[in-house]
């Protein structure tokens, strides 16, 4: 762990923790990748944190004459980056990892919907805890969950997710999803797994009212998120967009994930996914969509014109054989792009830091080859890109004075990385780097690779028990 230097009398014992009373935390002697607009980096630099914010940063050691009591940390051998921002996930799928491993998307959904439709509040709370814990241990400081399965009479599922995020200590964007197009209406989910139009809209609005915080530094925000064109009616898409804009929250859904989805949209709506989204009010700078794999030049132009964002999920896209999203073309067009884990039933590791590497490698298999993405562009996708997609670029995503003190110290002097001179390349292309310290608003969430607010062994036992209970219900 970083070595604490010259602690003030009466200071806290825990490395990195900001003591009460506005005292400063100084981190120095580490490489710093700010991911600001200029891509500023310091081979050896410092950060000064106070009041949950980044007060200052720069090359070399921090000034010796900073006023007031403080704690200094010697972070030699580390790289400091903004905290990672996840832009697409389905936490509940933590309980169904390792199933339907050789399926494409539509077959995978049909195989798993009947099991998912039996989840309840204890299962969702445990699954959210497991998903959040794995992301936080891997450097995520802002997480996102798209939850769209709400079986009747199974408790407060949205509240369970929000509670789990509070226990883990990370920021959360909860996209309150919905489905109202069951099998009898031509959709994929079974009829008993969907809500009615009115139920979905009312419950979504209630979730916004109960949990959304629009203030600077908010720990919880809500988005309106009908699931996908093949599980949602046109009425729910249109009225969901109207609801989101009336409440002043963002909009999220799945889009253009597979060729089968494109064929479905042409058959049902007489147009492709992007044209359908535009016809229902689902393009705009307050919208982001997951996957966006199968998009032509016209689709990209529409996203660029409207500043619609994309959550790129390379591991899930590969796991389900969906294809390779045109991320280099999106970035060249000015489309906001972040990274997503996607649900852990299609990405069993559930760790966003592996998506940095996979985003670079997968996109280099596409037409742009070695020029597709650089290591620094991959890091930007996982930090500032994600913040932009979630509408929080003013607060997080880069290390700049006045922004929230959401940052990660990655250890780069172990055997795994010690011979890679460039720390950003080491982080993106090397083995998963140990997280020595992860801060959210200046508060430590992870130290030396261990969560501070969660008993990992107890959580593992609880998630295993809930997964077994869910599996038993599916065979009952």
CSV table of C-alpha atoms in Angstrom, one decimal:
chain,number,residue,atom,x,y,z
A,1,UNK,CA,0.0,0.0,0.0
A,2,UNK,CA,1.1,3.6,-0.3
A,3,UNK,CA,3.3,4.7,2.6
A,4,UNK,CA,1.8,7.3,4.9
A,5,UNK,CA,4.3,10.1,5.7
A,6,UNK,CA,4.3,12.5,8.7
A,7,UNK,CA,0.7,11.9,9.9
A,8,UNK,CA,-0.8,14.7,11.9
A,9,UNK,CA,-1.3,14.0,15.6
A,10,UNK,CA,-4.8,12.5,16.1
A,11,UNK,CA,-5.1,11.7,12.4
A,12,UNK,CA,-7.0,8.6,11.2
A,13,UNK,CA,-5.0,5.3,11.0
A,14,UNK,CA,-6.6,4.1,7.8
A,15,UNK,CA,-4.5,4.9,4.7
A,16,UNK,CA,-6.1,7.5,2.5
A,17,UNK,CA,-9.1,8.3,4.7
A,18,UNK,CA,-9.9,12.0,4.9
A,19,UNK,CA,-10.2,13.0,8.6
A,20,UNK,CA,-13.1,15.2,9.6
A,21,UNK,CA,-12.9,18.9,9.8
A,22,UNK,CA,-11.8,19.7,6.2
A,23,UNK,CA,-8.2,18.4,6.6
A,24,UNK,CA,-6.4,17.6,3.4
A,25,UNK,CA,-5.2,14.4,1.9
A,26,UNK,CA,-2.0,14.7,-0.3
A,27,UNK,CA,-1.1,11.9,-2.6
A,28,UNK,CA,2.3,12.2,-4.3
A,29,UNK,CA,5.2,10.5,-6.1
A,30,UNK,CA,2.8,8.6,-8.4
A,31,UNK,CA,2.3,8.7,-12.1
A,32,UNK,CA,-0.9,10.7,-12.9
A,33,UNK,CA,-3.2,10.3,-15.9
A,34,UNK,CA,-5.7,13.1,-15.6
A,35,UNK,CA,-7.8,12.2,-18.7
A,36,UNK,CA,-8.6,15.9,-19.1
A,37,UNK,CA,-9.3,17.4,-22.5
A,38,UNK,CA,-5.6,17.8,-23.2
A,39,UNK,CA,-4.7,14.3,-22.0
A,40,UNK,CA,-2.3,15.8,-19.4
A,41,UNK,CA,-0.1,13.3,-17.7
A,42,UNK,CA,2.7,13.5,-15.1
A,43,UNK,CA,5.4,10.8,-14.8
A,44,UNK,CA,5.6,11.8,-11.1
A,45,UNK,CA,3.0,14.0,-9.7
A,46,UNK,CA,0.7,14.8,-6.8
A,47,UNK,CA,-3.0,15.4,-5.9
A,48,UNK,CA,-4.4,17.4,-3.1
A,49,UNK,CA,-7.9,16.4,-1.9
A,50,UNK,CA,-10.1,18.4,0.5
A,51,UNK,CA,-13.8,18.3,1.3
A,52,UNK,CA,-14.5,15.4,-1.1
A,53,UNK,CA,-13.1,17.4,-4.1
A,54,UNK,CA,-9.8,17.6,-6.0
A,55,UNK,CA,-8.3,20.8,-4.7
A,56,UNK,CA,-5.2,20.8,-6.9
A,57,UNK,CA,-2.8,18.6,-8.8
A,58,UNK,CA,0.4,18.9,-10.7
A,59,UNK,CA,3.9,17.6,-11.4
A,60,UNK,CA,6.4,16.7,-8.7
A,61,UNK,CA,5.6,16.8,-5.0
A,62,UNK,CA,2.9,18.9,-3.5
A,63,UNK,CA,3.8,22.2,-2.0
A,64,UNK,CA,5.3,21.9,1.5
A,65,UNK,CA,3.5,25.0,2.8
A,66,UNK,CA,-0.1,23.9,2.3
A,67,UNK,CA,-2.2,25.4,5.1
A,68,UNK,CA,-3.9,23.4,7.8
A,69,UNK,CA,-3.5,19.8,9.0
A,70,UNK,CA,-3.1,17.2,6.4
A,71,UNK,CA,-2.1,13.6,5.7
A,72,UNK,CA,0.6,12.9,3.0
A,73,UNK,CA,0.7,9.5,1.2
A,74,UNK,CA,3.8,8.4,-0.7
A,75,UNK,CA,2.3,6.6,-3.7
A,76,UNK,CA,5.6,5.6,-5.4
A,77,UNK,CA,5.1,2.8,-7.9
A,78,UNK,CA,1.5,3.7,-8.5
A,79,UNK,CA,-0.6,5.2,-11.3
A,80,UNK,CA,-3.4,7.6,-10.3
A,81,UNK,CA,-6.4,7.7,-12.7
A,82,UNK,CA,-10.0,8.9,-12.4
A,83,UNK,CA,-12.3,6.2,-11.0
A,84,UNK,CA,-13.8,3.9,-13.7
A,85,UNK,CA,-17.4,4.6,-14.8
A,86,UNK,CA,-19.6,1.6,-15.8
A,87,UNK,CA,-22.4,2.6,-18.2
A,88,UNK,CA,-24.3,-0.7,-18.7
A,89,UNK,CA,-25.0,-3.7,-16.4
A,90,UNK,CA,-27.7,-6.0,-15.2
A,91,UNK,CA,-26.8,-6.7,-11.5
A,92,UNK,CA,-29.4,-9.4,-11.0
A,93,UNK,CA,-27.7,-11.7,-13.5
A,94,UNK,CA,-24.9,-12.3,-10.9
A,95,UNK,CA,-27.1,-15.3,-9.8
A,96,UNK,CA,-27.2,-16.9,-13.3
A,97,UNK,CA,-23.6,-16.8,-14.4
A,98,UNK,CA,-22.2,-19.7,-16.5
A,99,UNK,CA,-25.6,-20.7,-18.1
A,100,UNK,CA,-26.4,-20.9,-21.8
A,101,UNK,CA,-22.7,-20.3,-22.5
A,102,UNK,CA,-22.9,-21.2,-26.2
A,103,UNK,CA,-26.0,-19.2,-27.2
A,104,UNK,CA,-26.5,-16.1,-29.3
A,105,UNK,CA,-28.6,-13.3,-27.8
A,106,UNK,CA,-32.2,-14.3,-28.7
A,107,UNK,CA,-31.7,-17.9,-27.8
A,108,UNK,CA,-29.9,-16.9,-24.6
A,109,UNK,CA,-32.7,-14.6,-23.6
A,110,UNK,CA,-35.4,-17.3,-24.2
A,111,UNK,CA,-33.3,-19.8,-22.2
A,112,UNK,CA,-32.9,-17.4,-19.2
A,113,UNK,CA,-36.1,-15.3,-19.0
A,114,UNK,CA,-38.1,-18.0,-17.2
A,115,UNK,CA,-35.4,-18.2,-14.5
A,116,UNK,CA,-35.1,-14.4,-14.2
A,117,UNK,CA,-38.8,-14.0,-13.8
A,118,UNK,CA,-38.5,-15.8,-10.4
A,119,UNK,CA,-36.2,-13.3,-8.7
A,120,UNK,CA,-37.2,-11.5,-5.5
A,121,UNK,CA,-35.9,-8.8,-3.3
A,122,UNK,CA,-33.4,-10.8,-1.3
A,123,UNK,CA,-32.0,-12.3,-4.5
A,124,UNK,CA,-31.7,-8.8,-6.1
A,125,UNK,CA,-30.1,-7.3,-3.1
A,126,UNK,CA,-27.5,-10.2,-2.9
A,127,UNK,CA,-26.9,-10.1,-6.7
A,128,UNK,CA,-26.4,-6.3,-6.7
A,129,UNK,CA,-24.0,-6.6,-3.8
A,130,UNK,CA,-21.9,-9.2,-5.7
A,131,UNK,CA,-21.9,-7.2,-8.9
A,132,UNK,CA,-21.0,-4.0,-7.2
A,133,UNK,CA,-18.3,-5.6,-5.1
A,134,UNK,CA,-16.5,-7.0,-8.1
A,135,UNK,CA,-16.6,-3.7,-9.9
A,136,UNK,CA,-15.5,-1.7,-7.0
A,137,UNK,CA,-12.5,-4.1,-6.3
A,138,UNK,CA,-11.5,-3.4,-9.9
A,139,UNK,CA,-11.5,0.4,-9.8
A,140,UNK,CA,-15.1,1.3,-10.5
A,141,UNK,CA,-16.3,4.3,-8.6
A,142,UNK,CA,-19.6,5.0,-10.5
A,143,UNK,CA,-21.7,2.0,-11.4
A,144,UNK,CA,-24.9,1.6,-13.5
A,145,UNK,CA,-27.6,-1.0,-13.3
A,146,UNK,CA,-30.3,-1.5,-15.9
A,147,UNK,CA,-32.9,-3.5,-14.1
A,148,UNK,CA,-36.0,-4.4,-16.1
A,149,UNK,CA,-37.4,-7.7,-14.5
A,150,UNK,CA,-40.1,-7.0,-11.9
A,151,UNK,CA,-42.1,-10.1,-11.0
A,152,UNK,CA,-45.3,-9.3,-9.2
A,153,UNK,CA,-45.3,-9.4,-5.4
A,154,UNK,CA,-41.5,-9.8,-5.0
A,155,UNK,CA,-40.7,-6.8,-2.9
A,156,UNK,CA,-38.9,-3.4,-3.5
A,157,UNK,CA,-36.3,-4.4,-6.1
A,158,UNK,CA,-35.2,-0.9,-7.0
A,159,UNK,CA,-34.8,-0.1,-3.3
A,160,UNK,CA,-32.7,-3.3,-2.8
A,161,UNK,CA,-30.3,-2.1,-5.6
A,162,UNK,CA,-30.0,1.4,-4.2
A,163,UNK,CA,-29.3,-0.1,-0.7
A,164,UNK,CA,-26.6,-2.4,-2.0
A,165,UNK,CA,-24.8,0.5,-3.7
A,166,UNK,CA,-24.9,2.5,-0.4
A,167,UNK,CA,-23.4,-0.5,1.4
A,168,UNK,CA,-20.6,-0.8,-1.2
A,169,UNK,CA,-19.9,3.0,-1.2
A,170,UNK,CA,-20.0,3.7,-5.0
A,171,UNK,CA,-22.1,6.1,-7.0
A,172,UNK,CA,-25.1,4.5,-8.8
A,173,UNK,CA,-27.1,5.3,-11.8
A,174,UNK,CA,-30.1,3.0,-11.6
A,175,UNK,CA,-31.9,2.7,-15.0
A,176,UNK,CA,-35.4,1.6,-14.0
A,177,UNK,CA,-36.3,-0.7,-16.8
A,178,UNK,CA,-39.5,-2.3,-17.9
A,179,UNK,CA,-41.0,-4.8,-20.3
A,180,UNK,CA,-44.6,-4.9,-21.5
A,181,UNK,CA,-44.4,-6.9,-24.7
A,182,UNK,CA,-44.6,-10.6,-23.8
A,183,UNK,CA,-44.7,-13.7,-25.9
A,184,UNK,CA,-48.4,-13.3,-26.8
A,185,UNK,CA,-47.7,-9.8,-28.2
A,186,UNK,CA,-44.7,-11.0,-30.3
A,187,UNK,CA,-42.0,-10.3,-27.7
A,188,UNK,CA,-39.4,-12.6,-26.3
A,189,UNK,CA,-40.1,-12.6,-22.5
A,190,UNK,CA,-42.9,-14.9,-21.1
A,191,UNK,CA,-46.1,-13.1,-20.4
A,192,UNK,CA,-45.8,-13.6,-16.6
A,193,UNK,CA,-42.5,-11.7,-16.7
A,194,UNK,CA,-43.8,-8.4,-18.0
A,195,UNK,CA,-45.7,-5.4,-16.6
A,196,UNK,CA,-48.6,-3.5,-18.1
A,197,UNK,CA,-48.0,-0.2,-19.8
A,198,UNK,CA,-49.6,1.7,-16.9
A,199,UNK,CA,-47.8,-0.3,-14.2
A,200,UNK,CA,-44.4,0.2,-15.8
A,201,UNK,CA,-44.9,4.0,-16.2
A,202,UNK,CA,-46.3,4.4,-12.6
A,203,UNK,CA,-43.5,2.3,-11.0
A,204,UNK,CA,-40.8,4.1,-13.0
A,205,UNK,CA,-42.1,7.5,-11.9
A,206,UNK,CA,-42.3,6.4,-8.3
A,207,UNK,CA,-38.6,5.2,-8.5
A,208,UNK,CA,-37.5,8.6,-9.8
A,209,UNK,CA,-39.4,10.3,-7.1
A,210,UNK,CA,-38.0,8.1,-4.3
A,211,UNK,CA,-34.4,7.9,-5.3
A,212,UNK,CA,-33.2,10.4,-7.9
A,213,UNK,CA,-30.8,13.1,-6.7
A,214,UNK,CA,-30.0,15.8,-9.2
A,215,UNK,CA,-27.5,17.6,-7.0
A,216,UNK,CA,-23.7,17.9,-7.6
A,217,UNK,CA,-22.0,14.9,-6.1
A,218,UNK,CA,-25.2,12.8,-5.9
A,219,UNK,CA,-24.7,9.2,-4.9
A,220,UNK,CA,-27.8,7.9,-6.6
A,221,UNK,CA,-29.5,9.0,-9.9
A,222,UNK,CA,-32.3,7.3,-11.8
A,223,UNK,CA,-32.9,6.9,-15.6
A,224,UNK,CA,-36.0,5.8,-17.5
A,225,UNK,CA,-35.1,2.6,-19.3
A,226,UNK,CA,-37.6,0.4,-21.2
A,227,UNK,CA,-35.7,-2.7,-22.0
A,228,UNK,CA,-35.5,-3.2,-25.8
A,229,UNK,CA,-37.6,-3.0,-29.0
A,230,UNK,CA,-38.3,-6.7,-28.8
A,231,UNK,CA,-39.7,-6.6,-25.3
A,232,UNK,CA,-41.4,-3.2,-25.1
A,233,UNK,CA,-44.4,-1.7,-26.9
A,234,UNK,CA,-44.1,1.5,-29.0
A,235,UNK,CA,-46.4,3.2,-26.5
A,236,UNK,CA,-44.1,2.4,-23.6
A,237,UNK,CA,-41.1,3.8,-25.6
A,238,UNK,CA,-43.0,7.0,-26.4
A,239,UNK,CA,-44.5,7.6,-23.0
A,240,UNK,CA,-41.3,6.6,-21.3
A,241,UNK,CA,-39.4,9.3,-23.1
A,242,UNK,CA,-42.1,11.8,-22.2
A,243,UNK,CA,-41.9,10.8,-18.6
A,244,UNK,CA,-38.1,11.1,-18.5
A,245,UNK,CA,-38.1,14.6,-19.9
A,246,UNK,CA,-40.9,15.7,-17.7
A,247,UNK,CA,-38.9,14.5,-14.6
A,248,UNK,CA,-35.6,15.8,-15.9
A,249,UNK,CA,-33.8,12.4,-15.9
A,250,UNK,CA,-31.9,10.5,-18.6
A,251,UNK,CA,-33.1,7.7,-20.9
A,252,UNK,CA,-31.5,4.3,-21.5
A,253,UNK,CA,-32.2,1.2,-23.6
A,254,UNK,CA,-30.6,-1.5,-25.7
A,255,UNK,CA,-30.1,-0.7,-29.3
A,256,UNK,CA,-28.8,-2.4,-32.5
A,257,UNK,CA,-27.2,-5.2,-30.6
A,258,UNK,CA,-27.7,-8.0,-33.2
A,259,UNK,CA,-28.7,-8.6,-36.7
A,260,UNK,CA,-31.8,-10.5,-35.4
A,261,UNK,CA,-32.9,-7.3,-33.7
A,262,UNK,CA,-32.5,-5.3,-36.9
A,263,UNK,CA,-34.6,-7.9,-38.7
A,264,UNK,CA,-37.2,-7.8,-35.9
A,265,UNK,CA,-37.5,-4.0,-36.2
A,266,UNK,CA,-38.0,-4.1,-39.9
A,267,UNK,CA,-40.6,-6.8,-39.7
A,268,UNK,CA,-42.6,-5.2,-36.8
A,269,UNK,CA,-42.1,-1.5,-37.4
A,270,UNK,CA,-41.1,-1.3,-41.1
A,271,UNK,CA,-37.7,0.5,-40.3
A,272,UNK,CA,-34.4,-0.2,-38.7
A,273,UNK,CA,-33.6,0.3,-35.0
A,274,UNK,CA,-32.2,3.8,-35.2
A,275,UNK,CA,-35.1,5.2,-37.3
A,276,UNK,CA,-37.5,3.5,-34.9
A,277,UNK,CA,-35.8,5.1,-31.9
A,278,UNK,CA,-36.0,8.5,-33.6
A,279,UNK,CA,-39.7,8.1,-34.3
A,280,UNK,CA,-40.4,7.4,-30.6
A,281,UNK,CA,-38.3,10.3,-29.3
A,282,UNK,CA,-35.4,8.2,-28.3
A,283,UNK,CA,-32.5,10.1,-29.8
A,284,UNK,CA,-30.9,13.0,-28.0
A,285,UNK,CA,-28.1,14.2,-25.7
A,286,UNK,CA,-30.1,12.8,-22.7
A,287,UNK,CA,-30.1,9.3,-24.2
A,288,UNK,CA,-27.6,6.5,-24.2
A,289,UNK,CA,-27.9,3.0,-25.6
A,290,UNK,CA,-26.2,-0.2,-24.9
A,291,UNK,CA,-24.2,-2.1,-27.6
A,292,UNK,CA,-25.0,-0.4,-30.9
A,293,UNK,CA,-23.1,-3.1,-32.8
A,294,UNK,CA,-25.0,-3.1,-36.1
A,295,UNK,CA,-25.1,0.5,-37.2
A,296,UNK,CA,-24.6,1.9,-40.7
A,297,UNK,CA,-23.3,5.3,-41.7
A,298,UNK,CA,-26.7,6.9,-41.5
A,299,UNK,CA,-27.3,5.5,-38.0
A,300,UNK,CA,-23.9,6.9,-36.9
A,301,UNK,CA,-24.8,10.3,-38.4
A,302,UNK,CA,-28.1,10.4,-36.5
A,303,UNK,CA,-26.4,9.6,-33.2
A,304,UNK,CA,-23.7,12.2,-33.9
A,305,UNK,CA,-26.3,14.9,-34.9
A,306,UNK,CA,-28.3,14.3,-31.7
A,307,UNK,CA,-25.4,13.5,-29.4
A,308,UNK,CA,-26.9,10.2,-28.4
A,309,UNK,CA,-24.5,8.2,-26.3
A,310,UNK,CA,-23.3,4.6,-26.5
A,311,UNK,CA,-22.3,2.0,-23.9
A,312,UNK,CA,-19.8,-0.2,-25.5
A,313,UNK,CA,-19.7,-3.8,-24.1
A,314,UNK,CA,-17.0,-5.7,-25.9
A,315,UNK,CA,-16.8,-8.8,-23.7
A,316,UNK,CA,-20.6,-9.4,-23.8
A,317,UNK,CA,-20.7,-8.7,-27.5
A,318,UNK,CA,-18.1,-11.4,-28.0
A,319,UNK,CA,-19.7,-13.8,-25.5
A,320,UNK,CA,-23.0,-13.7,-27.4
A,321,UNK,CA,-21.4,-13.5,-30.8
A,322,UNK,CA,-23.2,-10.2,-31.5
A,323,UNK,CA,-20.3,-8.6,-33.5
A,324,UNK,CA,-17.9,-5.7,-33.2
A,325,UNK,CA,-19.3,-2.2,-32.6
A,326,UNK,CA,-17.8,0.6,-34.8
A,327,UNK,CA,-16.3,2.4,-31.9
A,328,UNK,CA,-13.5,4.2,-33.8
A,329,UNK,CA,-16.1,5.5,-36.3
A,330,UNK,CA,-18.3,6.6,-33.4
A,331,UNK,CA,-15.5,8.5,-31.7
A,332,UNK,CA,-14.5,10.1,-35.0
A,333,UNK,CA,-18.1,11.3,-35.5
A,334,UNK,CA,-18.1,12.9,-32.0
A,335,UNK,CA,-20.5,10.3,-30.5
A,336,UNK,CA,-20.1,10.0,-26.7
A,337,UNK,CA,-19.0,6.5,-25.9
A,338,UNK,CA,-18.4,4.8,-22.5
A,339,UNK,CA,-17.7,1.2,-21.5
A,340,UNK,CA,-20.1,-1.3,-20.0
A,341,UNK,CA,-19.7,-4.7,-18.3
A,342,UNK,CA,-23.2,-5.8,-19.3
A,343,UNK,CA,-24.9,-8.4,-17.2
A,344,UNK,CA,-22.8,-11.1,-15.6
A,345,UNK,CA,-24.8,-13.8,-17.3
A,346,UNK,CA,-23.0,-12.7,-20.5
A,347,UNK,CA,-19.8,-11.5,-18.9
A,348,UNK,CA,-19.0,-13.8,-16.0
A,349,UNK,CA,-16.1,-11.8,-14.6
A,350,UNK,CA,-18.2,-8.6,-14.1
A,351,UNK,CA,-15.1,-6.4,-13.9
A,352,UNK,CA,-14.9,-3.2,-15.9
A,353,UNK,CA,-11.1,-2.9,-15.9
A,354,UNK,CA,-10.9,-5.9,-18.2
A,355,UNK,CA,-13.1,-4.1,-20.7
A,356,UNK,CA,-10.3,-1.5,-21.2
A,357,UNK,CA,-8.1,-4.3,-22.6
A,358,UNK,CA,-11.0,-6.0,-24.5
A,359,UNK,CA,-12.2,-2.8,-26.1
A,360,UNK,CA,-8.8,-2.2,-27.6
A,361,UNK,CA,-8.2,-5.7,-28.7
A,362,UNK,CA,-11.6,-6.4,-30.1
A,363,UNK,CA,-11.7,-3.2,-32.1
A,364,UNK,CA,-8.3,-3.9,-33.6
A,365,UNK,CA,-9.9,-7.0,-35.1
A,366,UNK,CA,-12.2,-4.7,-37.1
A,367,UNK,CA,-11.4,-2.7,-40.3
A,368,UNK,CA,-9.3,-0.1,-38.6
A,369,UNK,CA,-6.9,-2.8,-37.3
A,370,UNK,CA,-3.9,-1.4,-35.3
A,371,UNK,CA,-5.2,2.2,-35.7
A,372,UNK,CA,-8.6,1.4,-34.1
A,373,UNK,CA,-7.9,2.4,-30.5
A,374,UNK,CA,-4.9,3.4,-28.4
A,375,UNK,CA,-4.4,2.6,-24.8
A,376,UNK,CA,-5.2,6.1,-23.8
A,377,UNK,CA,-8.4,6.1,-25.8
A,378,UNK,CA,-9.4,2.9,-24.0
A,379,UNK,CA,-8.8,4.6,-20.7
A,380,UNK,CA,-10.8,7.6,-21.8
A,381,UNK,CA,-13.7,5.4,-22.7
A,382,UNK,CA,-13.7,3.9,-19.2
A,383,UNK,CA,-13.5,7.3,-17.4
A,384,UNK,CA,-14.4,10.5,-19.1
A,385,UNK,CA,-16.4,8.8,-21.8
A,386,UNK,CA,-18.5,7.0,-19.2
A,387,UNK,CA,-19.1,10.2,-17.3
A,388,UNK,CA,-20.2,12.0,-20.4
A,389,UNK,CA,-22.6,9.1,-21.3
A,390,UNK,CA,-24.2,9.3,-17.8
A,391,UNK,CA,-24.4,13.1,-17.9
A,392,UNK,CA,-21.9,13.6,-15.1
A,393,UNK,CA,-18.8,14.9,-17.0
A,394,UNK,CA,-18.9,18.1,-14.9
A,395,UNK,CA,-18.4,16.0,-11.7
A,396,UNK,CA,-16.3,12.9,-12.5
A,397,UNK,CA,-14.3,11.2,-15.3
A,398,UNK,CA,-11.1,13.2,-15.1
A,399,UNK,CA,-8.7,14.5,-12.5
A,400,UNK,CA,-9.2,18.2,-12.4
A,401,UNK,CA,-9.5,20.9,-9.7
A,402,UNK,CA,-13.1,21.2,-8.5
A,403,UNK,CA,-14.2,17.8,-9.6
A,404,UNK,CA,-15.2,15.1,-7.1
A,405,UNK,CA,-12.4,13.1,-5.6
A,406,UNK,CA,-13.3,9.8,-7.3
A,407,UNK,CA,-9.9,8.3,-8.1
A,408,UNK,CA,-8.0,5.1,-8.1
A,409,UNK,CA,-4.3,4.2,-7.2
A,410,UNK,CA,-3.2,1.2,-9.3
A,411,UNK,CA,-0.1,-0.5,-8.2
A,412,UNK,CA,2.4,-0.8,-11.1
A,413,UNK,CA,5.6,-2.0,-9.5
A,414,UNK,CA,4.7,-5.7,-9.0
A,415,UNK,CA,6.0,-8.6,-11.2
A,416,UNK,CA,3.0,-8.2,-13.5
A,417,UNK,CA,3.8,-4.7,-14.6
A,418,UNK,CA,7.3,-3.8,-13.5
A,419,UNK,CA,8.9,-4.0,-17.0
A,420,UNK,CA,6.3,-2.0,-18.8
A,421,UNK,CA,7.7,1.6,-18.8
A,422,UNK,CA,4.4,3.3,-19.8
A,423,UNK,CA,2.0,3.0,-16.8
A,424,UNK,CA,-1.1,3.6,-19.0
A,425,UNK,CA,-0.2,0.9,-21.4
A,426,UNK,CA,0.6,-1.3,-18.4
A,427,UNK,CA,-2.9,-0.7,-17.0
A,428,UNK,CA,-4.8,-1.3,-20.3
A,429,UNK,CA,-2.7,-4.1,-21.9
A,430,UNK,CA,-1.2,-5.8,-18.9
A,431,UNK,CA,-2.6,-8.1,-16.3
A,432,UNK,CA,-5.4,-6.7,-14.1
A,433,UNK,CA,-3.5,-4.2,-11.9
A,434,UNK,CA,-4.0,-4.3,-8.1
A,435,UNK,CA,-6.1,-1.5,-6.7
A,436,UNK,CA,-4.2,-0.2,-3.7
A,437,UNK,CA,-6.7,2.6,-3.0
A,438,UNK,CA,-10.1,3.7,-4.5
A,439,UNK,CA,-11.8,6.8,-3.3
A,440,UNK,CA,-15.3,8.0,-3.9
A,441,UNK,CA,-15.7,11.6,-2.9
A,442,UNK,CA,-12.5,11.3,-1.0
A,443,UNK,CA,-13.8,8.4,1.0
A,444,UNK,CA,-11.9,5.1,0.7
A,445,UNK,CA,-13.9,2.2,-0.7
A,446,UNK,CA,-11.0,-0.2,-1.4
A,447,UNK,CA,-7.6,-0.6,0.2
A,448,UNK,CA,-5.1,-3.1,-0.9
A,449,UNK,CA,-7.6,-4.9,-3.1
A,450,UNK,CA,-10.2,-5.4,-0.3
A,451,UNK,CA,-13.5,-3.7,0.1
A,452,UNK,CA,-13.8,-1.7,3.3
A,453,UNK,CA,-17.6,-1.7,3.8
A,454,UNK,CA,-18.4,-5.2,2.7
A,455,UNK,CA,-17.5,-8.6,4.2
A,456,UNK,CA,-16.5,-10.3,0.9
A,457,UNK,CA,-16.6,-13.9,2.3
A,458,UNK,CA,-20.1,-13.4,3.8
A,459,UNK,CA,-21.2,-11.8,0.5
A,460,UNK,CA,-19.9,-14.8,-1.4
A,461,UNK,CA,-21.8,-17.2,0.8
A,462,UNK,CA,-25.0,-15.2,0.5
A,463,UNK,CA,-24.9,-14.8,-3.3
A,464,UNK,CA,-24.2,-18.6,-3.6
A,465,UNK,CA,-27.2,-19.4,-1.4
A,466,UNK,CA,-29.5,-17.1,-3.4
A,467,UNK,CA,-28.2,-18.4,-6.7
A,468,UNK,CA,-29.0,-22.0,-5.5
A,469,UNK,CA,-32.5,-20.9,-4.3
A,470,UNK,CA,-33.2,-19.3,-7.7
A,471,UNK,CA,-32.0,-22.4,-9.5
A,472,UNK,CA,-34.3,-24.5,-7.2
A,473,UNK,CA,-37.3,-22.4,-8.0
A,474,UNK,CA,-36.6,-22.8,-11.7
A,475,UNK,CA,-36.9,-26.6,-11.4
A,476,UNK,CA,-39.8,-26.7,-8.9
